[in-house]
Amino acid sequence: MNGVAGTPRAEARIALRRIAAFFVDWLLIVTYALLAFVALAPLVRGAFVEPGKAELAGFLILTLPVVLYFSVCEAAAGRTVGKRLVGLAVVAREGGRLPAGRAVVRNVTKFVPWELGHFAVWHAFAFPGGPLEPAAYAALVACYVLAAVYGVGLFVGGRTLYDLVASSRVVRTAATHHGTGPARGGANP
């Protein structure tokens, strides 16, 4: 049962590929973020003087476009650039393409910890002493708890909380450079 779909070893291999794919996508996100903030800095400078405005600006400039990138890529082609490079695809749990609505649900859920972290940064660290500082620390704890839950799901059972919420799964594809659909079942039924 060495590497057979559904075995712990196969699930671990998929999990490691998912991490590698996210790292590639993260490099794209960082590149986009640097370009966006440099290009938009003169326009949004005033937004970064108060935590609520700063959080909203960060959400509109960074979080929303990132969630849309993942959602559109996964609904349209089954994968992001990172997933394509490592030979993975996101599919509906029952097979076939993940519908757009479920792709959005999947990625909103995936990035909740990220946005909780942003809330904590703006309300507890960048602007300490405000009325939302205690909530920001609670959000930071929730951020780490959710990230841990996601990690456990990735390595135990092969499906993260956001996969379960969206009724999706991640599978290996036959080739990393041709086609968009899954070809080899995958480790997570």
mmCIF file of N, CA, C and O in Angstrom, residues 113 115-145:
data_model
loop_
_atom_site.group_PDB
_atom_site.id
_atom_site.type_symbol
_atom_site.label_atom_id
_atom_site.label_comp_id
_atom_site.label_asym_id
_atom_site.label_seq_id
_atom_site.Cartn_x
_atom_site.Cartn_y
_atom_site.Cartn_z
ATOM 1 N N PRO A 113 -8.256 32.858 8.692
ATOM 2 C CA PRO A 113 -7.147 33.107 9.632
ATOM 3 C C PRO A 113 -6.269 34.285 9.208
ATOM 4 O O PRO A 113 -5.795 35.059 10.047
ATOM 5 N N GLU A 115 -7.181 36.960 7.546
ATOM 6 C CA GLU A 115 -7.862 38.221 7.831
ATOM 7 C C GLU A 115 -7.946 38.463 9.340
ATOM 8 O O GLU A 115 -7.849 39.605 9.795
ATOM 9 N N LEU A 116 -8.114 37.407 10.127
ATOM 10 C CA LEU A 116 -8.069 37.565 11.587
ATOM 11 C C LEU A 116 -6.705 38.093 12.022
ATOM 12 O O LEU A 116 -6.603 38.937 12.914
ATOM 13 N N GLY A 117 -5.662 37.608 11.387
ATOM 14 C CA GLY A 117 -4.312 38.105 11.674
ATOM 15 C C GLY A 117 -4.164 39.570 11.319
ATOM 16 O O GLY A 117 -3.560 40.348 12.071
ATOM 17 N N HIS A 118 -4.724 39.979 10.188
ATOM 18 C CA HIS A 118 -4.674 41.393 9.805
ATOM 19 C C HIS A 118 -5.426 42.256 10.817
ATOM 20 O O HIS A 118 -4.952 43.335 11.197
ATOM 21 N N PHE A 119 -6.594 41.786 11.244
ATOM 22 C CA PHE A 119 -7.362 42.508 12.259
ATOM 23 C C PHE A 119 -6.515 42.690 13.521
ATOM 24 O O PHE A 119 -6.448 43.786 14.086
ATOM 25 N N ALA A 120 -5.844 41.628 13.945
ATOM 26 C CA ALA A 120 -5.011 41.693 15.144
ATOM 27 C C ALA A 120 -3.853 42.678 14.963
ATOM 28 O O ALA A 120 -3.553 43.474 15.863
ATOM 29 N N VAL A 121 -3.220 42.630 13.811
ATOM 30 C CA VAL A 121 -2.090 43.545 13.561
ATOM 31 C C VAL A 121 -2.544 44.992 13.657
ATOM 32 O O VAL A 121 -1.917 45.813 14.343
ATOM 33 N N TRP A 122 -3.640 45.323 12.987
ATOM 34 C CA TRP A 122 -4.080 46.716 12.969
ATOM 35 C C TRP A 122 -4.593 47.182 14.328
ATOM 36 O O TRP A 122 -4.332 48.313 14.731
ATOM 37 N N HIS A 123 -5.321 46.335 15.033
ATOM 38 C CA HIS A 123 -5.973 46.777 16.270
ATOM 39 C C HIS A 123 -5.166 46.537 17.540
ATOM 40 O O HIS A 123 -5.476 47.139 18.570
ATOM 41 N N ALA A 124 -4.164 45.681 17.507
ATOM 42 C CA ALA A 124 -3.385 45.419 18.723
ATOM 43 C C ALA A 124 -1.943 45.875 18.615
ATOM 44 O O ALA A 124 -1.341 46.219 19.633
ATOM 45 N N PHE A 125 -1.391 45.870 17.417
ATOM 46 C CA PHE A 125 0.034 46.161 17.285
ATOM 47 C C PHE A 125 0.320 47.499 16.606
ATOM 48 O O PHE A 125 1.124 48.291 17.095
ATOM 49 N N ALA A 126 -0.319 47.771 15.469
ATOM 50 C CA ALA A 126 -0.067 49.030 14.771
ATOM 51 C C ALA A 126 -0.694 50.211 15.500
ATOM 52 O O ALA A 126 -0.127 51.310 15.518
ATOM 53 N N PHE A 127 -1.860 49.986 16.122
ATOM 54 C CA PHE A 127 -2.571 51.037 16.845
ATOM 55 C C PHE A 127 -3.018 50.499 18.210
ATOM 56 O O PHE A 127 -4.205 50.320 18.461
ATOM 57 N N PRO A 128 -2.074 50.227 19.118
ATOM 58 C CA PRO A 128 -2.450 49.647 20.418
ATOM 59 C C PRO A 128 -3.229 50.641 21.279
ATOM 60 O O PRO A 128 -3.147 51.851 21.085
ATOM 61 N N GLY A 129 -3.990 50.083 22.211
ATOM 62 C CA GLY A 129 -4.722 50.924 23.154
ATOM 63 C C GLY A 129 -6.131 51.281 22.732
ATOM 64 O O GLY A 129 -6.854 51.923 23.479
ATOM 65 N N GLY A 130 -6.536 50.849 21.556
ATOM 66 C CA GLY A 130 -7.878 51.169 21.082
ATOM 67 C C GLY A 130 -8.922 50.263 21.715
ATOM 68 O O GLY A 130 -8.606 49.282 22.392
ATOM 69 N N PRO A 131 -10.198 50.567 21.481
ATOM 70 C CA PRO A 131 -11.273 49.787 22.101
ATOM 71 C C PRO A 131 -11.347 48.341 21.612
ATOM 72 O O PRO A 131 -11.896 47.490 22.297
ATOM 73 N N LEU A 132 -10.790 48.054 20.446
ATOM 74 C CA LEU A 132 -10.849 46.694 19.912
ATOM 75 C C LEU A 132 -9.585 45.884 20.195
ATOM 76 O O LEU A 132 -9.462 44.749 19.724
ATOM 77 N N GLU A 133 -8.665 46.425 20.988
ATOM 78 C CA GLU A 133 -7.421 45.697 21.266
ATOM 79 C C GLU A 133 -7.681 44.330 21.908
ATOM 80 O O GLU A 133 -7.095 43.335 21.471
ATOM 81 N N PRO A 134 -8.560 44.201 22.928
ATOM 82 C CA PRO A 134 -8.811 42.859 23.482
ATOM 83 C C PRO A 134 -9.381 41.888 22.431
ATOM 84 O O PRO A 134 -8.991 40.715 22.375
ATOM 85 N N ALA A 135 -10.270 42.379 21.583
ATOM 86 C CA ALA A 135 -10.825 41.530 20.522
ATOM 87 C C ALA A 135 -9.734 41.136 19.529
ATOM 88 O O ALA A 135 -9.754 40.032 18.980
ATOM 89 N N ALA A 136 -8.781 42.032 19.321
ATOM 90 C CA ALA A 136 -7.690 41.738 18.396
ATOM 91 C C ALA A 136 -6.830 40.592 18.918
ATOM 92 O O ALA A 136 -6.405 39.728 18.148
ATOM 93 N N TYR A 137 -6.579 40.569 20.220
ATOM 94 C CA TYR A 137 -5.809 39.457 20.783
ATOM 95 C C TYR A 137 -6.594 38.150 20.682
ATOM 96 O O TYR A 137 -6.024 37.087 20.402
ATOM 97 N N ALA A 138 -7.902 38.209 20.891
ATOM 98 C CA ALA A 138 -8.741 37.019 20.726
ATOM 99 C C ALA A 138 -8.713 36.561 19.263
ATOM 100 O O ALA A 138 -8.659 35.355 18.983
ATOM 101 N N ALA A 139 -8.732 37.511 18.336
ATOM 102 C CA ALA A 139 -8.670 37.177 16.910
ATOM 103 C C ALA A 139 -7.337 36.513 16.577
ATOM 104 O O ALA A 139 -7.282 35.577 15.772
ATOM 105 N N LEU A 140 -6.263 36.966 17.207
ATOM 106 C CA LEU A 140 -4.952 36.378 16.972
ATOM 107 C C LEU A 140 -4.919 34.923 17.444
ATOM 108 O O LEU A 140 -4.405 34.050 16.748
ATOM 109 N N VAL A 141 -5.512 34.669 18.605
ATOM 110 C CA VAL A 141 -5.592 33.290 19.100
ATOM 111 C C VAL A 141 -6.423 32.445 18.124
ATOM 112 O O VAL A 141 -6.032 31.339 17.750
ATOM 113 N N ALA A 142 -7.567 32.969 17.694
ATOM 114 C CA ALA A 142 -8.419 32.247 16.744
ATOM 115 C C ALA A 142 -7.679 31.982 15.439
ATOM 116 O O ALA A 142 -7.823 30.902 14.833
ATOM 117 N N CYS A 143 -6.870 32.936 15.009
ATOM 118 C CA CYS A 143 -6.069 32.787 13.795
ATOM 119 C C CYS A 143 -5.171 31.562 13.907
ATOM 120 O O CYS A 143 -5.130 30.719 13.007
ATOM 121 N N TYR A 144 -4.458 31.446 15.016
ATOM 122 C CA TYR A 144 -3.535 30.323 15.194
ATOM 123 C C TYR A 144 -4.271 29.011 15.396
ATOM 124 O O TYR A 144 -3.832 27.961 14.907
ATOM 125 N N VAL A 145 -5.396 29.035 16.085
ATOM 126 C CA VAL A 145 -6.180 27.808 16.284
ATOM 127 C C VAL A 145 -6.693 27.301 14.936
ATOM 128 O O VAL A 145 -6.576 26.113 14.618
#
